[in-house]
Coordinates of C-alpha atoms in Angstrom, one line a residue:
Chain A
X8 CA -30.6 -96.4 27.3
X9 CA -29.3 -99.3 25.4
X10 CA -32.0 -102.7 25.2
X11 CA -31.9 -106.0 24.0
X12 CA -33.8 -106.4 20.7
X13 CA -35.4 -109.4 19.5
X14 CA -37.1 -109.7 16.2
X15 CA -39.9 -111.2 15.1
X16 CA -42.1 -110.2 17.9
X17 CA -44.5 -113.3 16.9
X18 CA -44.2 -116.1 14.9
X19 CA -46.5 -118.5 13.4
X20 CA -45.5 -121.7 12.2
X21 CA -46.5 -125.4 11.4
X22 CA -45.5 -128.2 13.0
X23 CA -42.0 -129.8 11.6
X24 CA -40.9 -126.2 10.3
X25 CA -37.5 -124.7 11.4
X26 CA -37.2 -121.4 13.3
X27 CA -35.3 -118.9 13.4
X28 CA -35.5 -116.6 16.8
X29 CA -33.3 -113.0 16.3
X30 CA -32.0 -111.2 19.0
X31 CA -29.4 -108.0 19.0
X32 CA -28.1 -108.0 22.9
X33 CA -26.9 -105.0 24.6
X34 CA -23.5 -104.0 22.7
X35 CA -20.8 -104.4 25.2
X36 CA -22.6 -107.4 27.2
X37 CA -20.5 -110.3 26.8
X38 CA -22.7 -113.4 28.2
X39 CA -26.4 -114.3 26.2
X40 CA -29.1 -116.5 27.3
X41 CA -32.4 -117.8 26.2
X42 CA -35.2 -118.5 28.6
X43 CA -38.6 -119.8 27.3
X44 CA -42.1 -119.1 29.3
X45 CA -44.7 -121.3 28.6
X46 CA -48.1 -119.3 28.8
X47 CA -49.2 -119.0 32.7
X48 CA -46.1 -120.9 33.4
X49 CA -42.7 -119.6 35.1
X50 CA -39.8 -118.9 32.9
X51 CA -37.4 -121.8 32.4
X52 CA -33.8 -121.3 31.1
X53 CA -32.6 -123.2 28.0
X54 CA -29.3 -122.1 27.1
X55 CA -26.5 -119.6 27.6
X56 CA -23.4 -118.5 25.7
X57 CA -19.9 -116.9 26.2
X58 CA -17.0 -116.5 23.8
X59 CA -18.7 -118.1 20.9
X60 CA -19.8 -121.1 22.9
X61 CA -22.3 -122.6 25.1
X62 CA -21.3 -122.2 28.2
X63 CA -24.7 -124.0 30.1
X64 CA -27.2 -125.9 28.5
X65 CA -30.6 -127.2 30.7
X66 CA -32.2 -130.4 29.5
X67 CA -35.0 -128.6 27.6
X68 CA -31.9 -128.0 25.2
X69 CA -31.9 -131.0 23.1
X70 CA -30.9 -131.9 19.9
X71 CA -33.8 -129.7 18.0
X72 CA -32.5 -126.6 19.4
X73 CA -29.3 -124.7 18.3
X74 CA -27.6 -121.0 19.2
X75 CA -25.4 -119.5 17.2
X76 CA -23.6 -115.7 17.1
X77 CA -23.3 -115.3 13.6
X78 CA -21.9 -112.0 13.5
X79 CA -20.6 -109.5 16.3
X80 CA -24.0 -108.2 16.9
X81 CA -26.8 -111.2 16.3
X82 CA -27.4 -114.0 18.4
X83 CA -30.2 -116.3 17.5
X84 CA -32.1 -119.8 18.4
X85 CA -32.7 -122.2 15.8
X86 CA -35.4 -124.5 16.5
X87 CA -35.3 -127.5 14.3
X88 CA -38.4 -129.1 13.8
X89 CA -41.1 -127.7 15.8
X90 CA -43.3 -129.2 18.0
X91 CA -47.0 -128.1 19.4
X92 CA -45.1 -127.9 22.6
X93 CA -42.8 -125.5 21.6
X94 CA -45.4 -122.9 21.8
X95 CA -43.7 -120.5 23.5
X96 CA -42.5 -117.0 24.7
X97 CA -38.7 -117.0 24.4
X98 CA -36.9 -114.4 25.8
X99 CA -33.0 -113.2 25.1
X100 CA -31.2 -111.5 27.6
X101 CA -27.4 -110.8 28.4
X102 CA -25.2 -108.9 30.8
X103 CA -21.7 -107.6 31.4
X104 CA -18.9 -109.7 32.9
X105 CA -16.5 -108.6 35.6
X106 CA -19.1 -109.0 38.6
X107 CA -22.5 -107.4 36.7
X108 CA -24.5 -109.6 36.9
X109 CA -27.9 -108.1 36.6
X110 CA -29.3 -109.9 32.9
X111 CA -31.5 -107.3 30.8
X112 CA -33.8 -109.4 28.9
X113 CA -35.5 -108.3 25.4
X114 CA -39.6 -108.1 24.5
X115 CA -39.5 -111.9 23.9
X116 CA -40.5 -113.4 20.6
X117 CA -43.8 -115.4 21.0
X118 CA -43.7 -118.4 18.6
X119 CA -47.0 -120.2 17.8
X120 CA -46.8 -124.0 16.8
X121 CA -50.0 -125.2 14.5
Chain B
X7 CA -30.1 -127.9 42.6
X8 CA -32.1 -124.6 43.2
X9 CA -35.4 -124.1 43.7
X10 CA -37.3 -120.5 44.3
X11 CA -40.8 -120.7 45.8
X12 CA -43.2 -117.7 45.5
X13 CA -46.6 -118.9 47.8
X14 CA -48.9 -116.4 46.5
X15 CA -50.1 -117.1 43.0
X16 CA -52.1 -113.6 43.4
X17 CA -52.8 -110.8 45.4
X18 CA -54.6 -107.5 45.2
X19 CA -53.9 -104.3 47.2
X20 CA -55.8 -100.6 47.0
X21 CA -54.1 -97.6 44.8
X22 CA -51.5 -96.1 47.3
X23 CA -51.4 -98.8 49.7
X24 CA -48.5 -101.2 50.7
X25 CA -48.1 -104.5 50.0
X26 CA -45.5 -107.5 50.7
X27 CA -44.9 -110.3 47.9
X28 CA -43.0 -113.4 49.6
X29 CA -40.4 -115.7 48.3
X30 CA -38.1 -118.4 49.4
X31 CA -35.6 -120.4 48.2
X32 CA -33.2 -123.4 48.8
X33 CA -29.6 -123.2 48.1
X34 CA -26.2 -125.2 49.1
X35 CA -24.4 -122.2 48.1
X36 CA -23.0 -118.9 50.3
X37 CA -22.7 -116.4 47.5
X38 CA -25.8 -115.5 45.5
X39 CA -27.5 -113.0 44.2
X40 CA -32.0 -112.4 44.4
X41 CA -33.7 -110.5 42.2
X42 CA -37.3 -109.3 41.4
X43 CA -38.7 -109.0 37.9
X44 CA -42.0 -107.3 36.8
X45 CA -43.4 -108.5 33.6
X46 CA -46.5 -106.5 33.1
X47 CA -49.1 -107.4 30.1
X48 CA -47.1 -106.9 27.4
X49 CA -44.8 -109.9 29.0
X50 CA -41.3 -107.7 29.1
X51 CA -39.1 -109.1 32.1
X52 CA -38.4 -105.7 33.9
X53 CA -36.0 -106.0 36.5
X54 CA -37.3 -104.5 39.7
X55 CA -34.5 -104.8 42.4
X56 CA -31.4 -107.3 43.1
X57 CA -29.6 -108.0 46.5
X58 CA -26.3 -109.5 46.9
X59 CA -26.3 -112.0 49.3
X60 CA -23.1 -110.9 51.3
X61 CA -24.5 -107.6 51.6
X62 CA -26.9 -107.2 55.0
X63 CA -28.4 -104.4 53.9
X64 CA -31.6 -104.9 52.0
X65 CA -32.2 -103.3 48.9
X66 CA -33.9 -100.0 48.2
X67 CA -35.4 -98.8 44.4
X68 CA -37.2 -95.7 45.1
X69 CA -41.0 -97.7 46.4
X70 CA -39.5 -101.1 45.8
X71 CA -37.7 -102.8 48.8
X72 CA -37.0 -105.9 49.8
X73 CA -36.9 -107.7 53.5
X74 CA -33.6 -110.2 52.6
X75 CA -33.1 -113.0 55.8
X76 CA -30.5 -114.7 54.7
X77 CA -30.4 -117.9 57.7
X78 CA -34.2 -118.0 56.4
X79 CA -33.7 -117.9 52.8
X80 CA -36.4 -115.6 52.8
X81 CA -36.6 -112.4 50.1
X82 CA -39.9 -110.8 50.0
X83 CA -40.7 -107.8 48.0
X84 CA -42.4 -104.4 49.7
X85 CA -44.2 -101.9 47.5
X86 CA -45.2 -98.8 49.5
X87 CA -47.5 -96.1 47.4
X88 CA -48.7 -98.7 44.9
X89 CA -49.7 -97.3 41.7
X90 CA -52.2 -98.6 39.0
X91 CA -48.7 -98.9 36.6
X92 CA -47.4 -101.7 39.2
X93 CA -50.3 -104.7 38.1
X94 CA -48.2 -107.1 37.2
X95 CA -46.6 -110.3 37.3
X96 CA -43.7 -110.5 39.9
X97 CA -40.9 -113.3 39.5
X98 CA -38.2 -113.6 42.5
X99 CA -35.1 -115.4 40.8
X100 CA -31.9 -116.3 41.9
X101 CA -28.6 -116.5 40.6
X102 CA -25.4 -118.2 41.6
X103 CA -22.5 -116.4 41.8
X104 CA -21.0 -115.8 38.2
X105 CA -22.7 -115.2 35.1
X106 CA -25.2 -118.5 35.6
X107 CA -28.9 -118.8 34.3
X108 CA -31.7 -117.3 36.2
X109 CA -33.8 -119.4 38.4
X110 CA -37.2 -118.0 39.0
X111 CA -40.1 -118.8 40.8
X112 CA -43.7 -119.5 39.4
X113 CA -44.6 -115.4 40.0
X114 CA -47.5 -113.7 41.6
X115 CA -50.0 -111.6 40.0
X116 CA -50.5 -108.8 41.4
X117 CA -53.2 -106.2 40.8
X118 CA -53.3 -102.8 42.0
X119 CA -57.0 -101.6 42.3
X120 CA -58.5 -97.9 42.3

């Protein structure tokens, strides 16, 4: 059964350093989204993405953060300059178009901020 | 703006016994759609069961059903036969109609004892 994919399953990294988040969605889903959980919070949504755009943003998405499909099968969250509070589990998940609308997410990449 | 409220931070319930997780939410809008998600341990977001909103019926996934009152906004989730495999966190979430973000609820741990 296809799945999304998100690589790496954990990151370290020190505050002010830039991230890169990886994620391979489901092949012929054509709508992406990144949803951050904050550890024993609820999951929040940050971002999501249609036709090599954003098609909604929420106001956790500033400036720092960026999403970009750099080929037909990547889709990944740059985080500029990290913050402690950017400690995180962020999630990628897609779904089809045309009324589908169920959204398979991936295993989540948890990033650590030191 | 939506809002999805789950009341029950945790609950517990006996191997092979039934148990009802509640949610409600607040919405302007007539077309939706609900969903539950399990994210056991490991933190994967599994979906569990989705109802459309124009749809009376309420959903059915093998021991996962829900009780969907639409004039109440209500959507709780039943699990009959519960099994040591279903301890997990449970999000409800709702979507509006269209491929739009998730918005869940703070979850419910749930733990299924022998």
């Amino acid at each position: 059964e296809p799945e999304v994919t998100q690589t790496p399953s954990h990151q370290v990294t020190q505050m002010g350093q830039e991230v890169i988040l990886r994620c391979v969605p489901i092949s012929n889903h054509l709508y992406f989204y990144w949803y951050r959980q904050i550890l024993g919070q609820k999951v929040e949504f940050l971002v999501s993405f249609y036709n090599n755009e954003i098609s909604e943003k929420s106001e956790i998405f500033d400036d720092q953060f960026s999403v970009e499909r750099p080929d037909g099968s990547n889709f990944t969250l740059k985080i500029r300059s990290t913050k402690l509070e950017d400690s995180a589990m962020y999630f990628c998940a897609s779904n089809l178009a045309g009324g589908i609308y169920e959204q398979y997410f991936g295993p989540g990449t948890r990033l650590t901020v030191t | 703006a939506q809002t999805v409220t789950q009341s029950q931070p945790e609950m517990s319930v006996q191997e092979a016994e039934t148990v009802t997780l509640s949610c409600t939410y607040d919405t302007s809008e007539n077309n939706y759609y609900l969903f539950w998600y399990k994210q056991p341990p490991s933190r994967q977001m599994i979906l569990v069961i989705r109802q459309e909103a124009y749809k009376q019926q309420n959903a059915t996934e093998n021991r996962f059903s829900v009780n969907f009152q639409k004039a109440a906004k209500s959507f709780s989730l039943k699990i009959s036969d519960s099994q040591l495999g279903d301890t997990a966190m449970y999000f409800c979430a709702f979507m509006k109609e269209g491929n739009t973000p998730l918005v869940f609820g703070k979850g419910t741990r749930l733990s299924v004892i022998a």
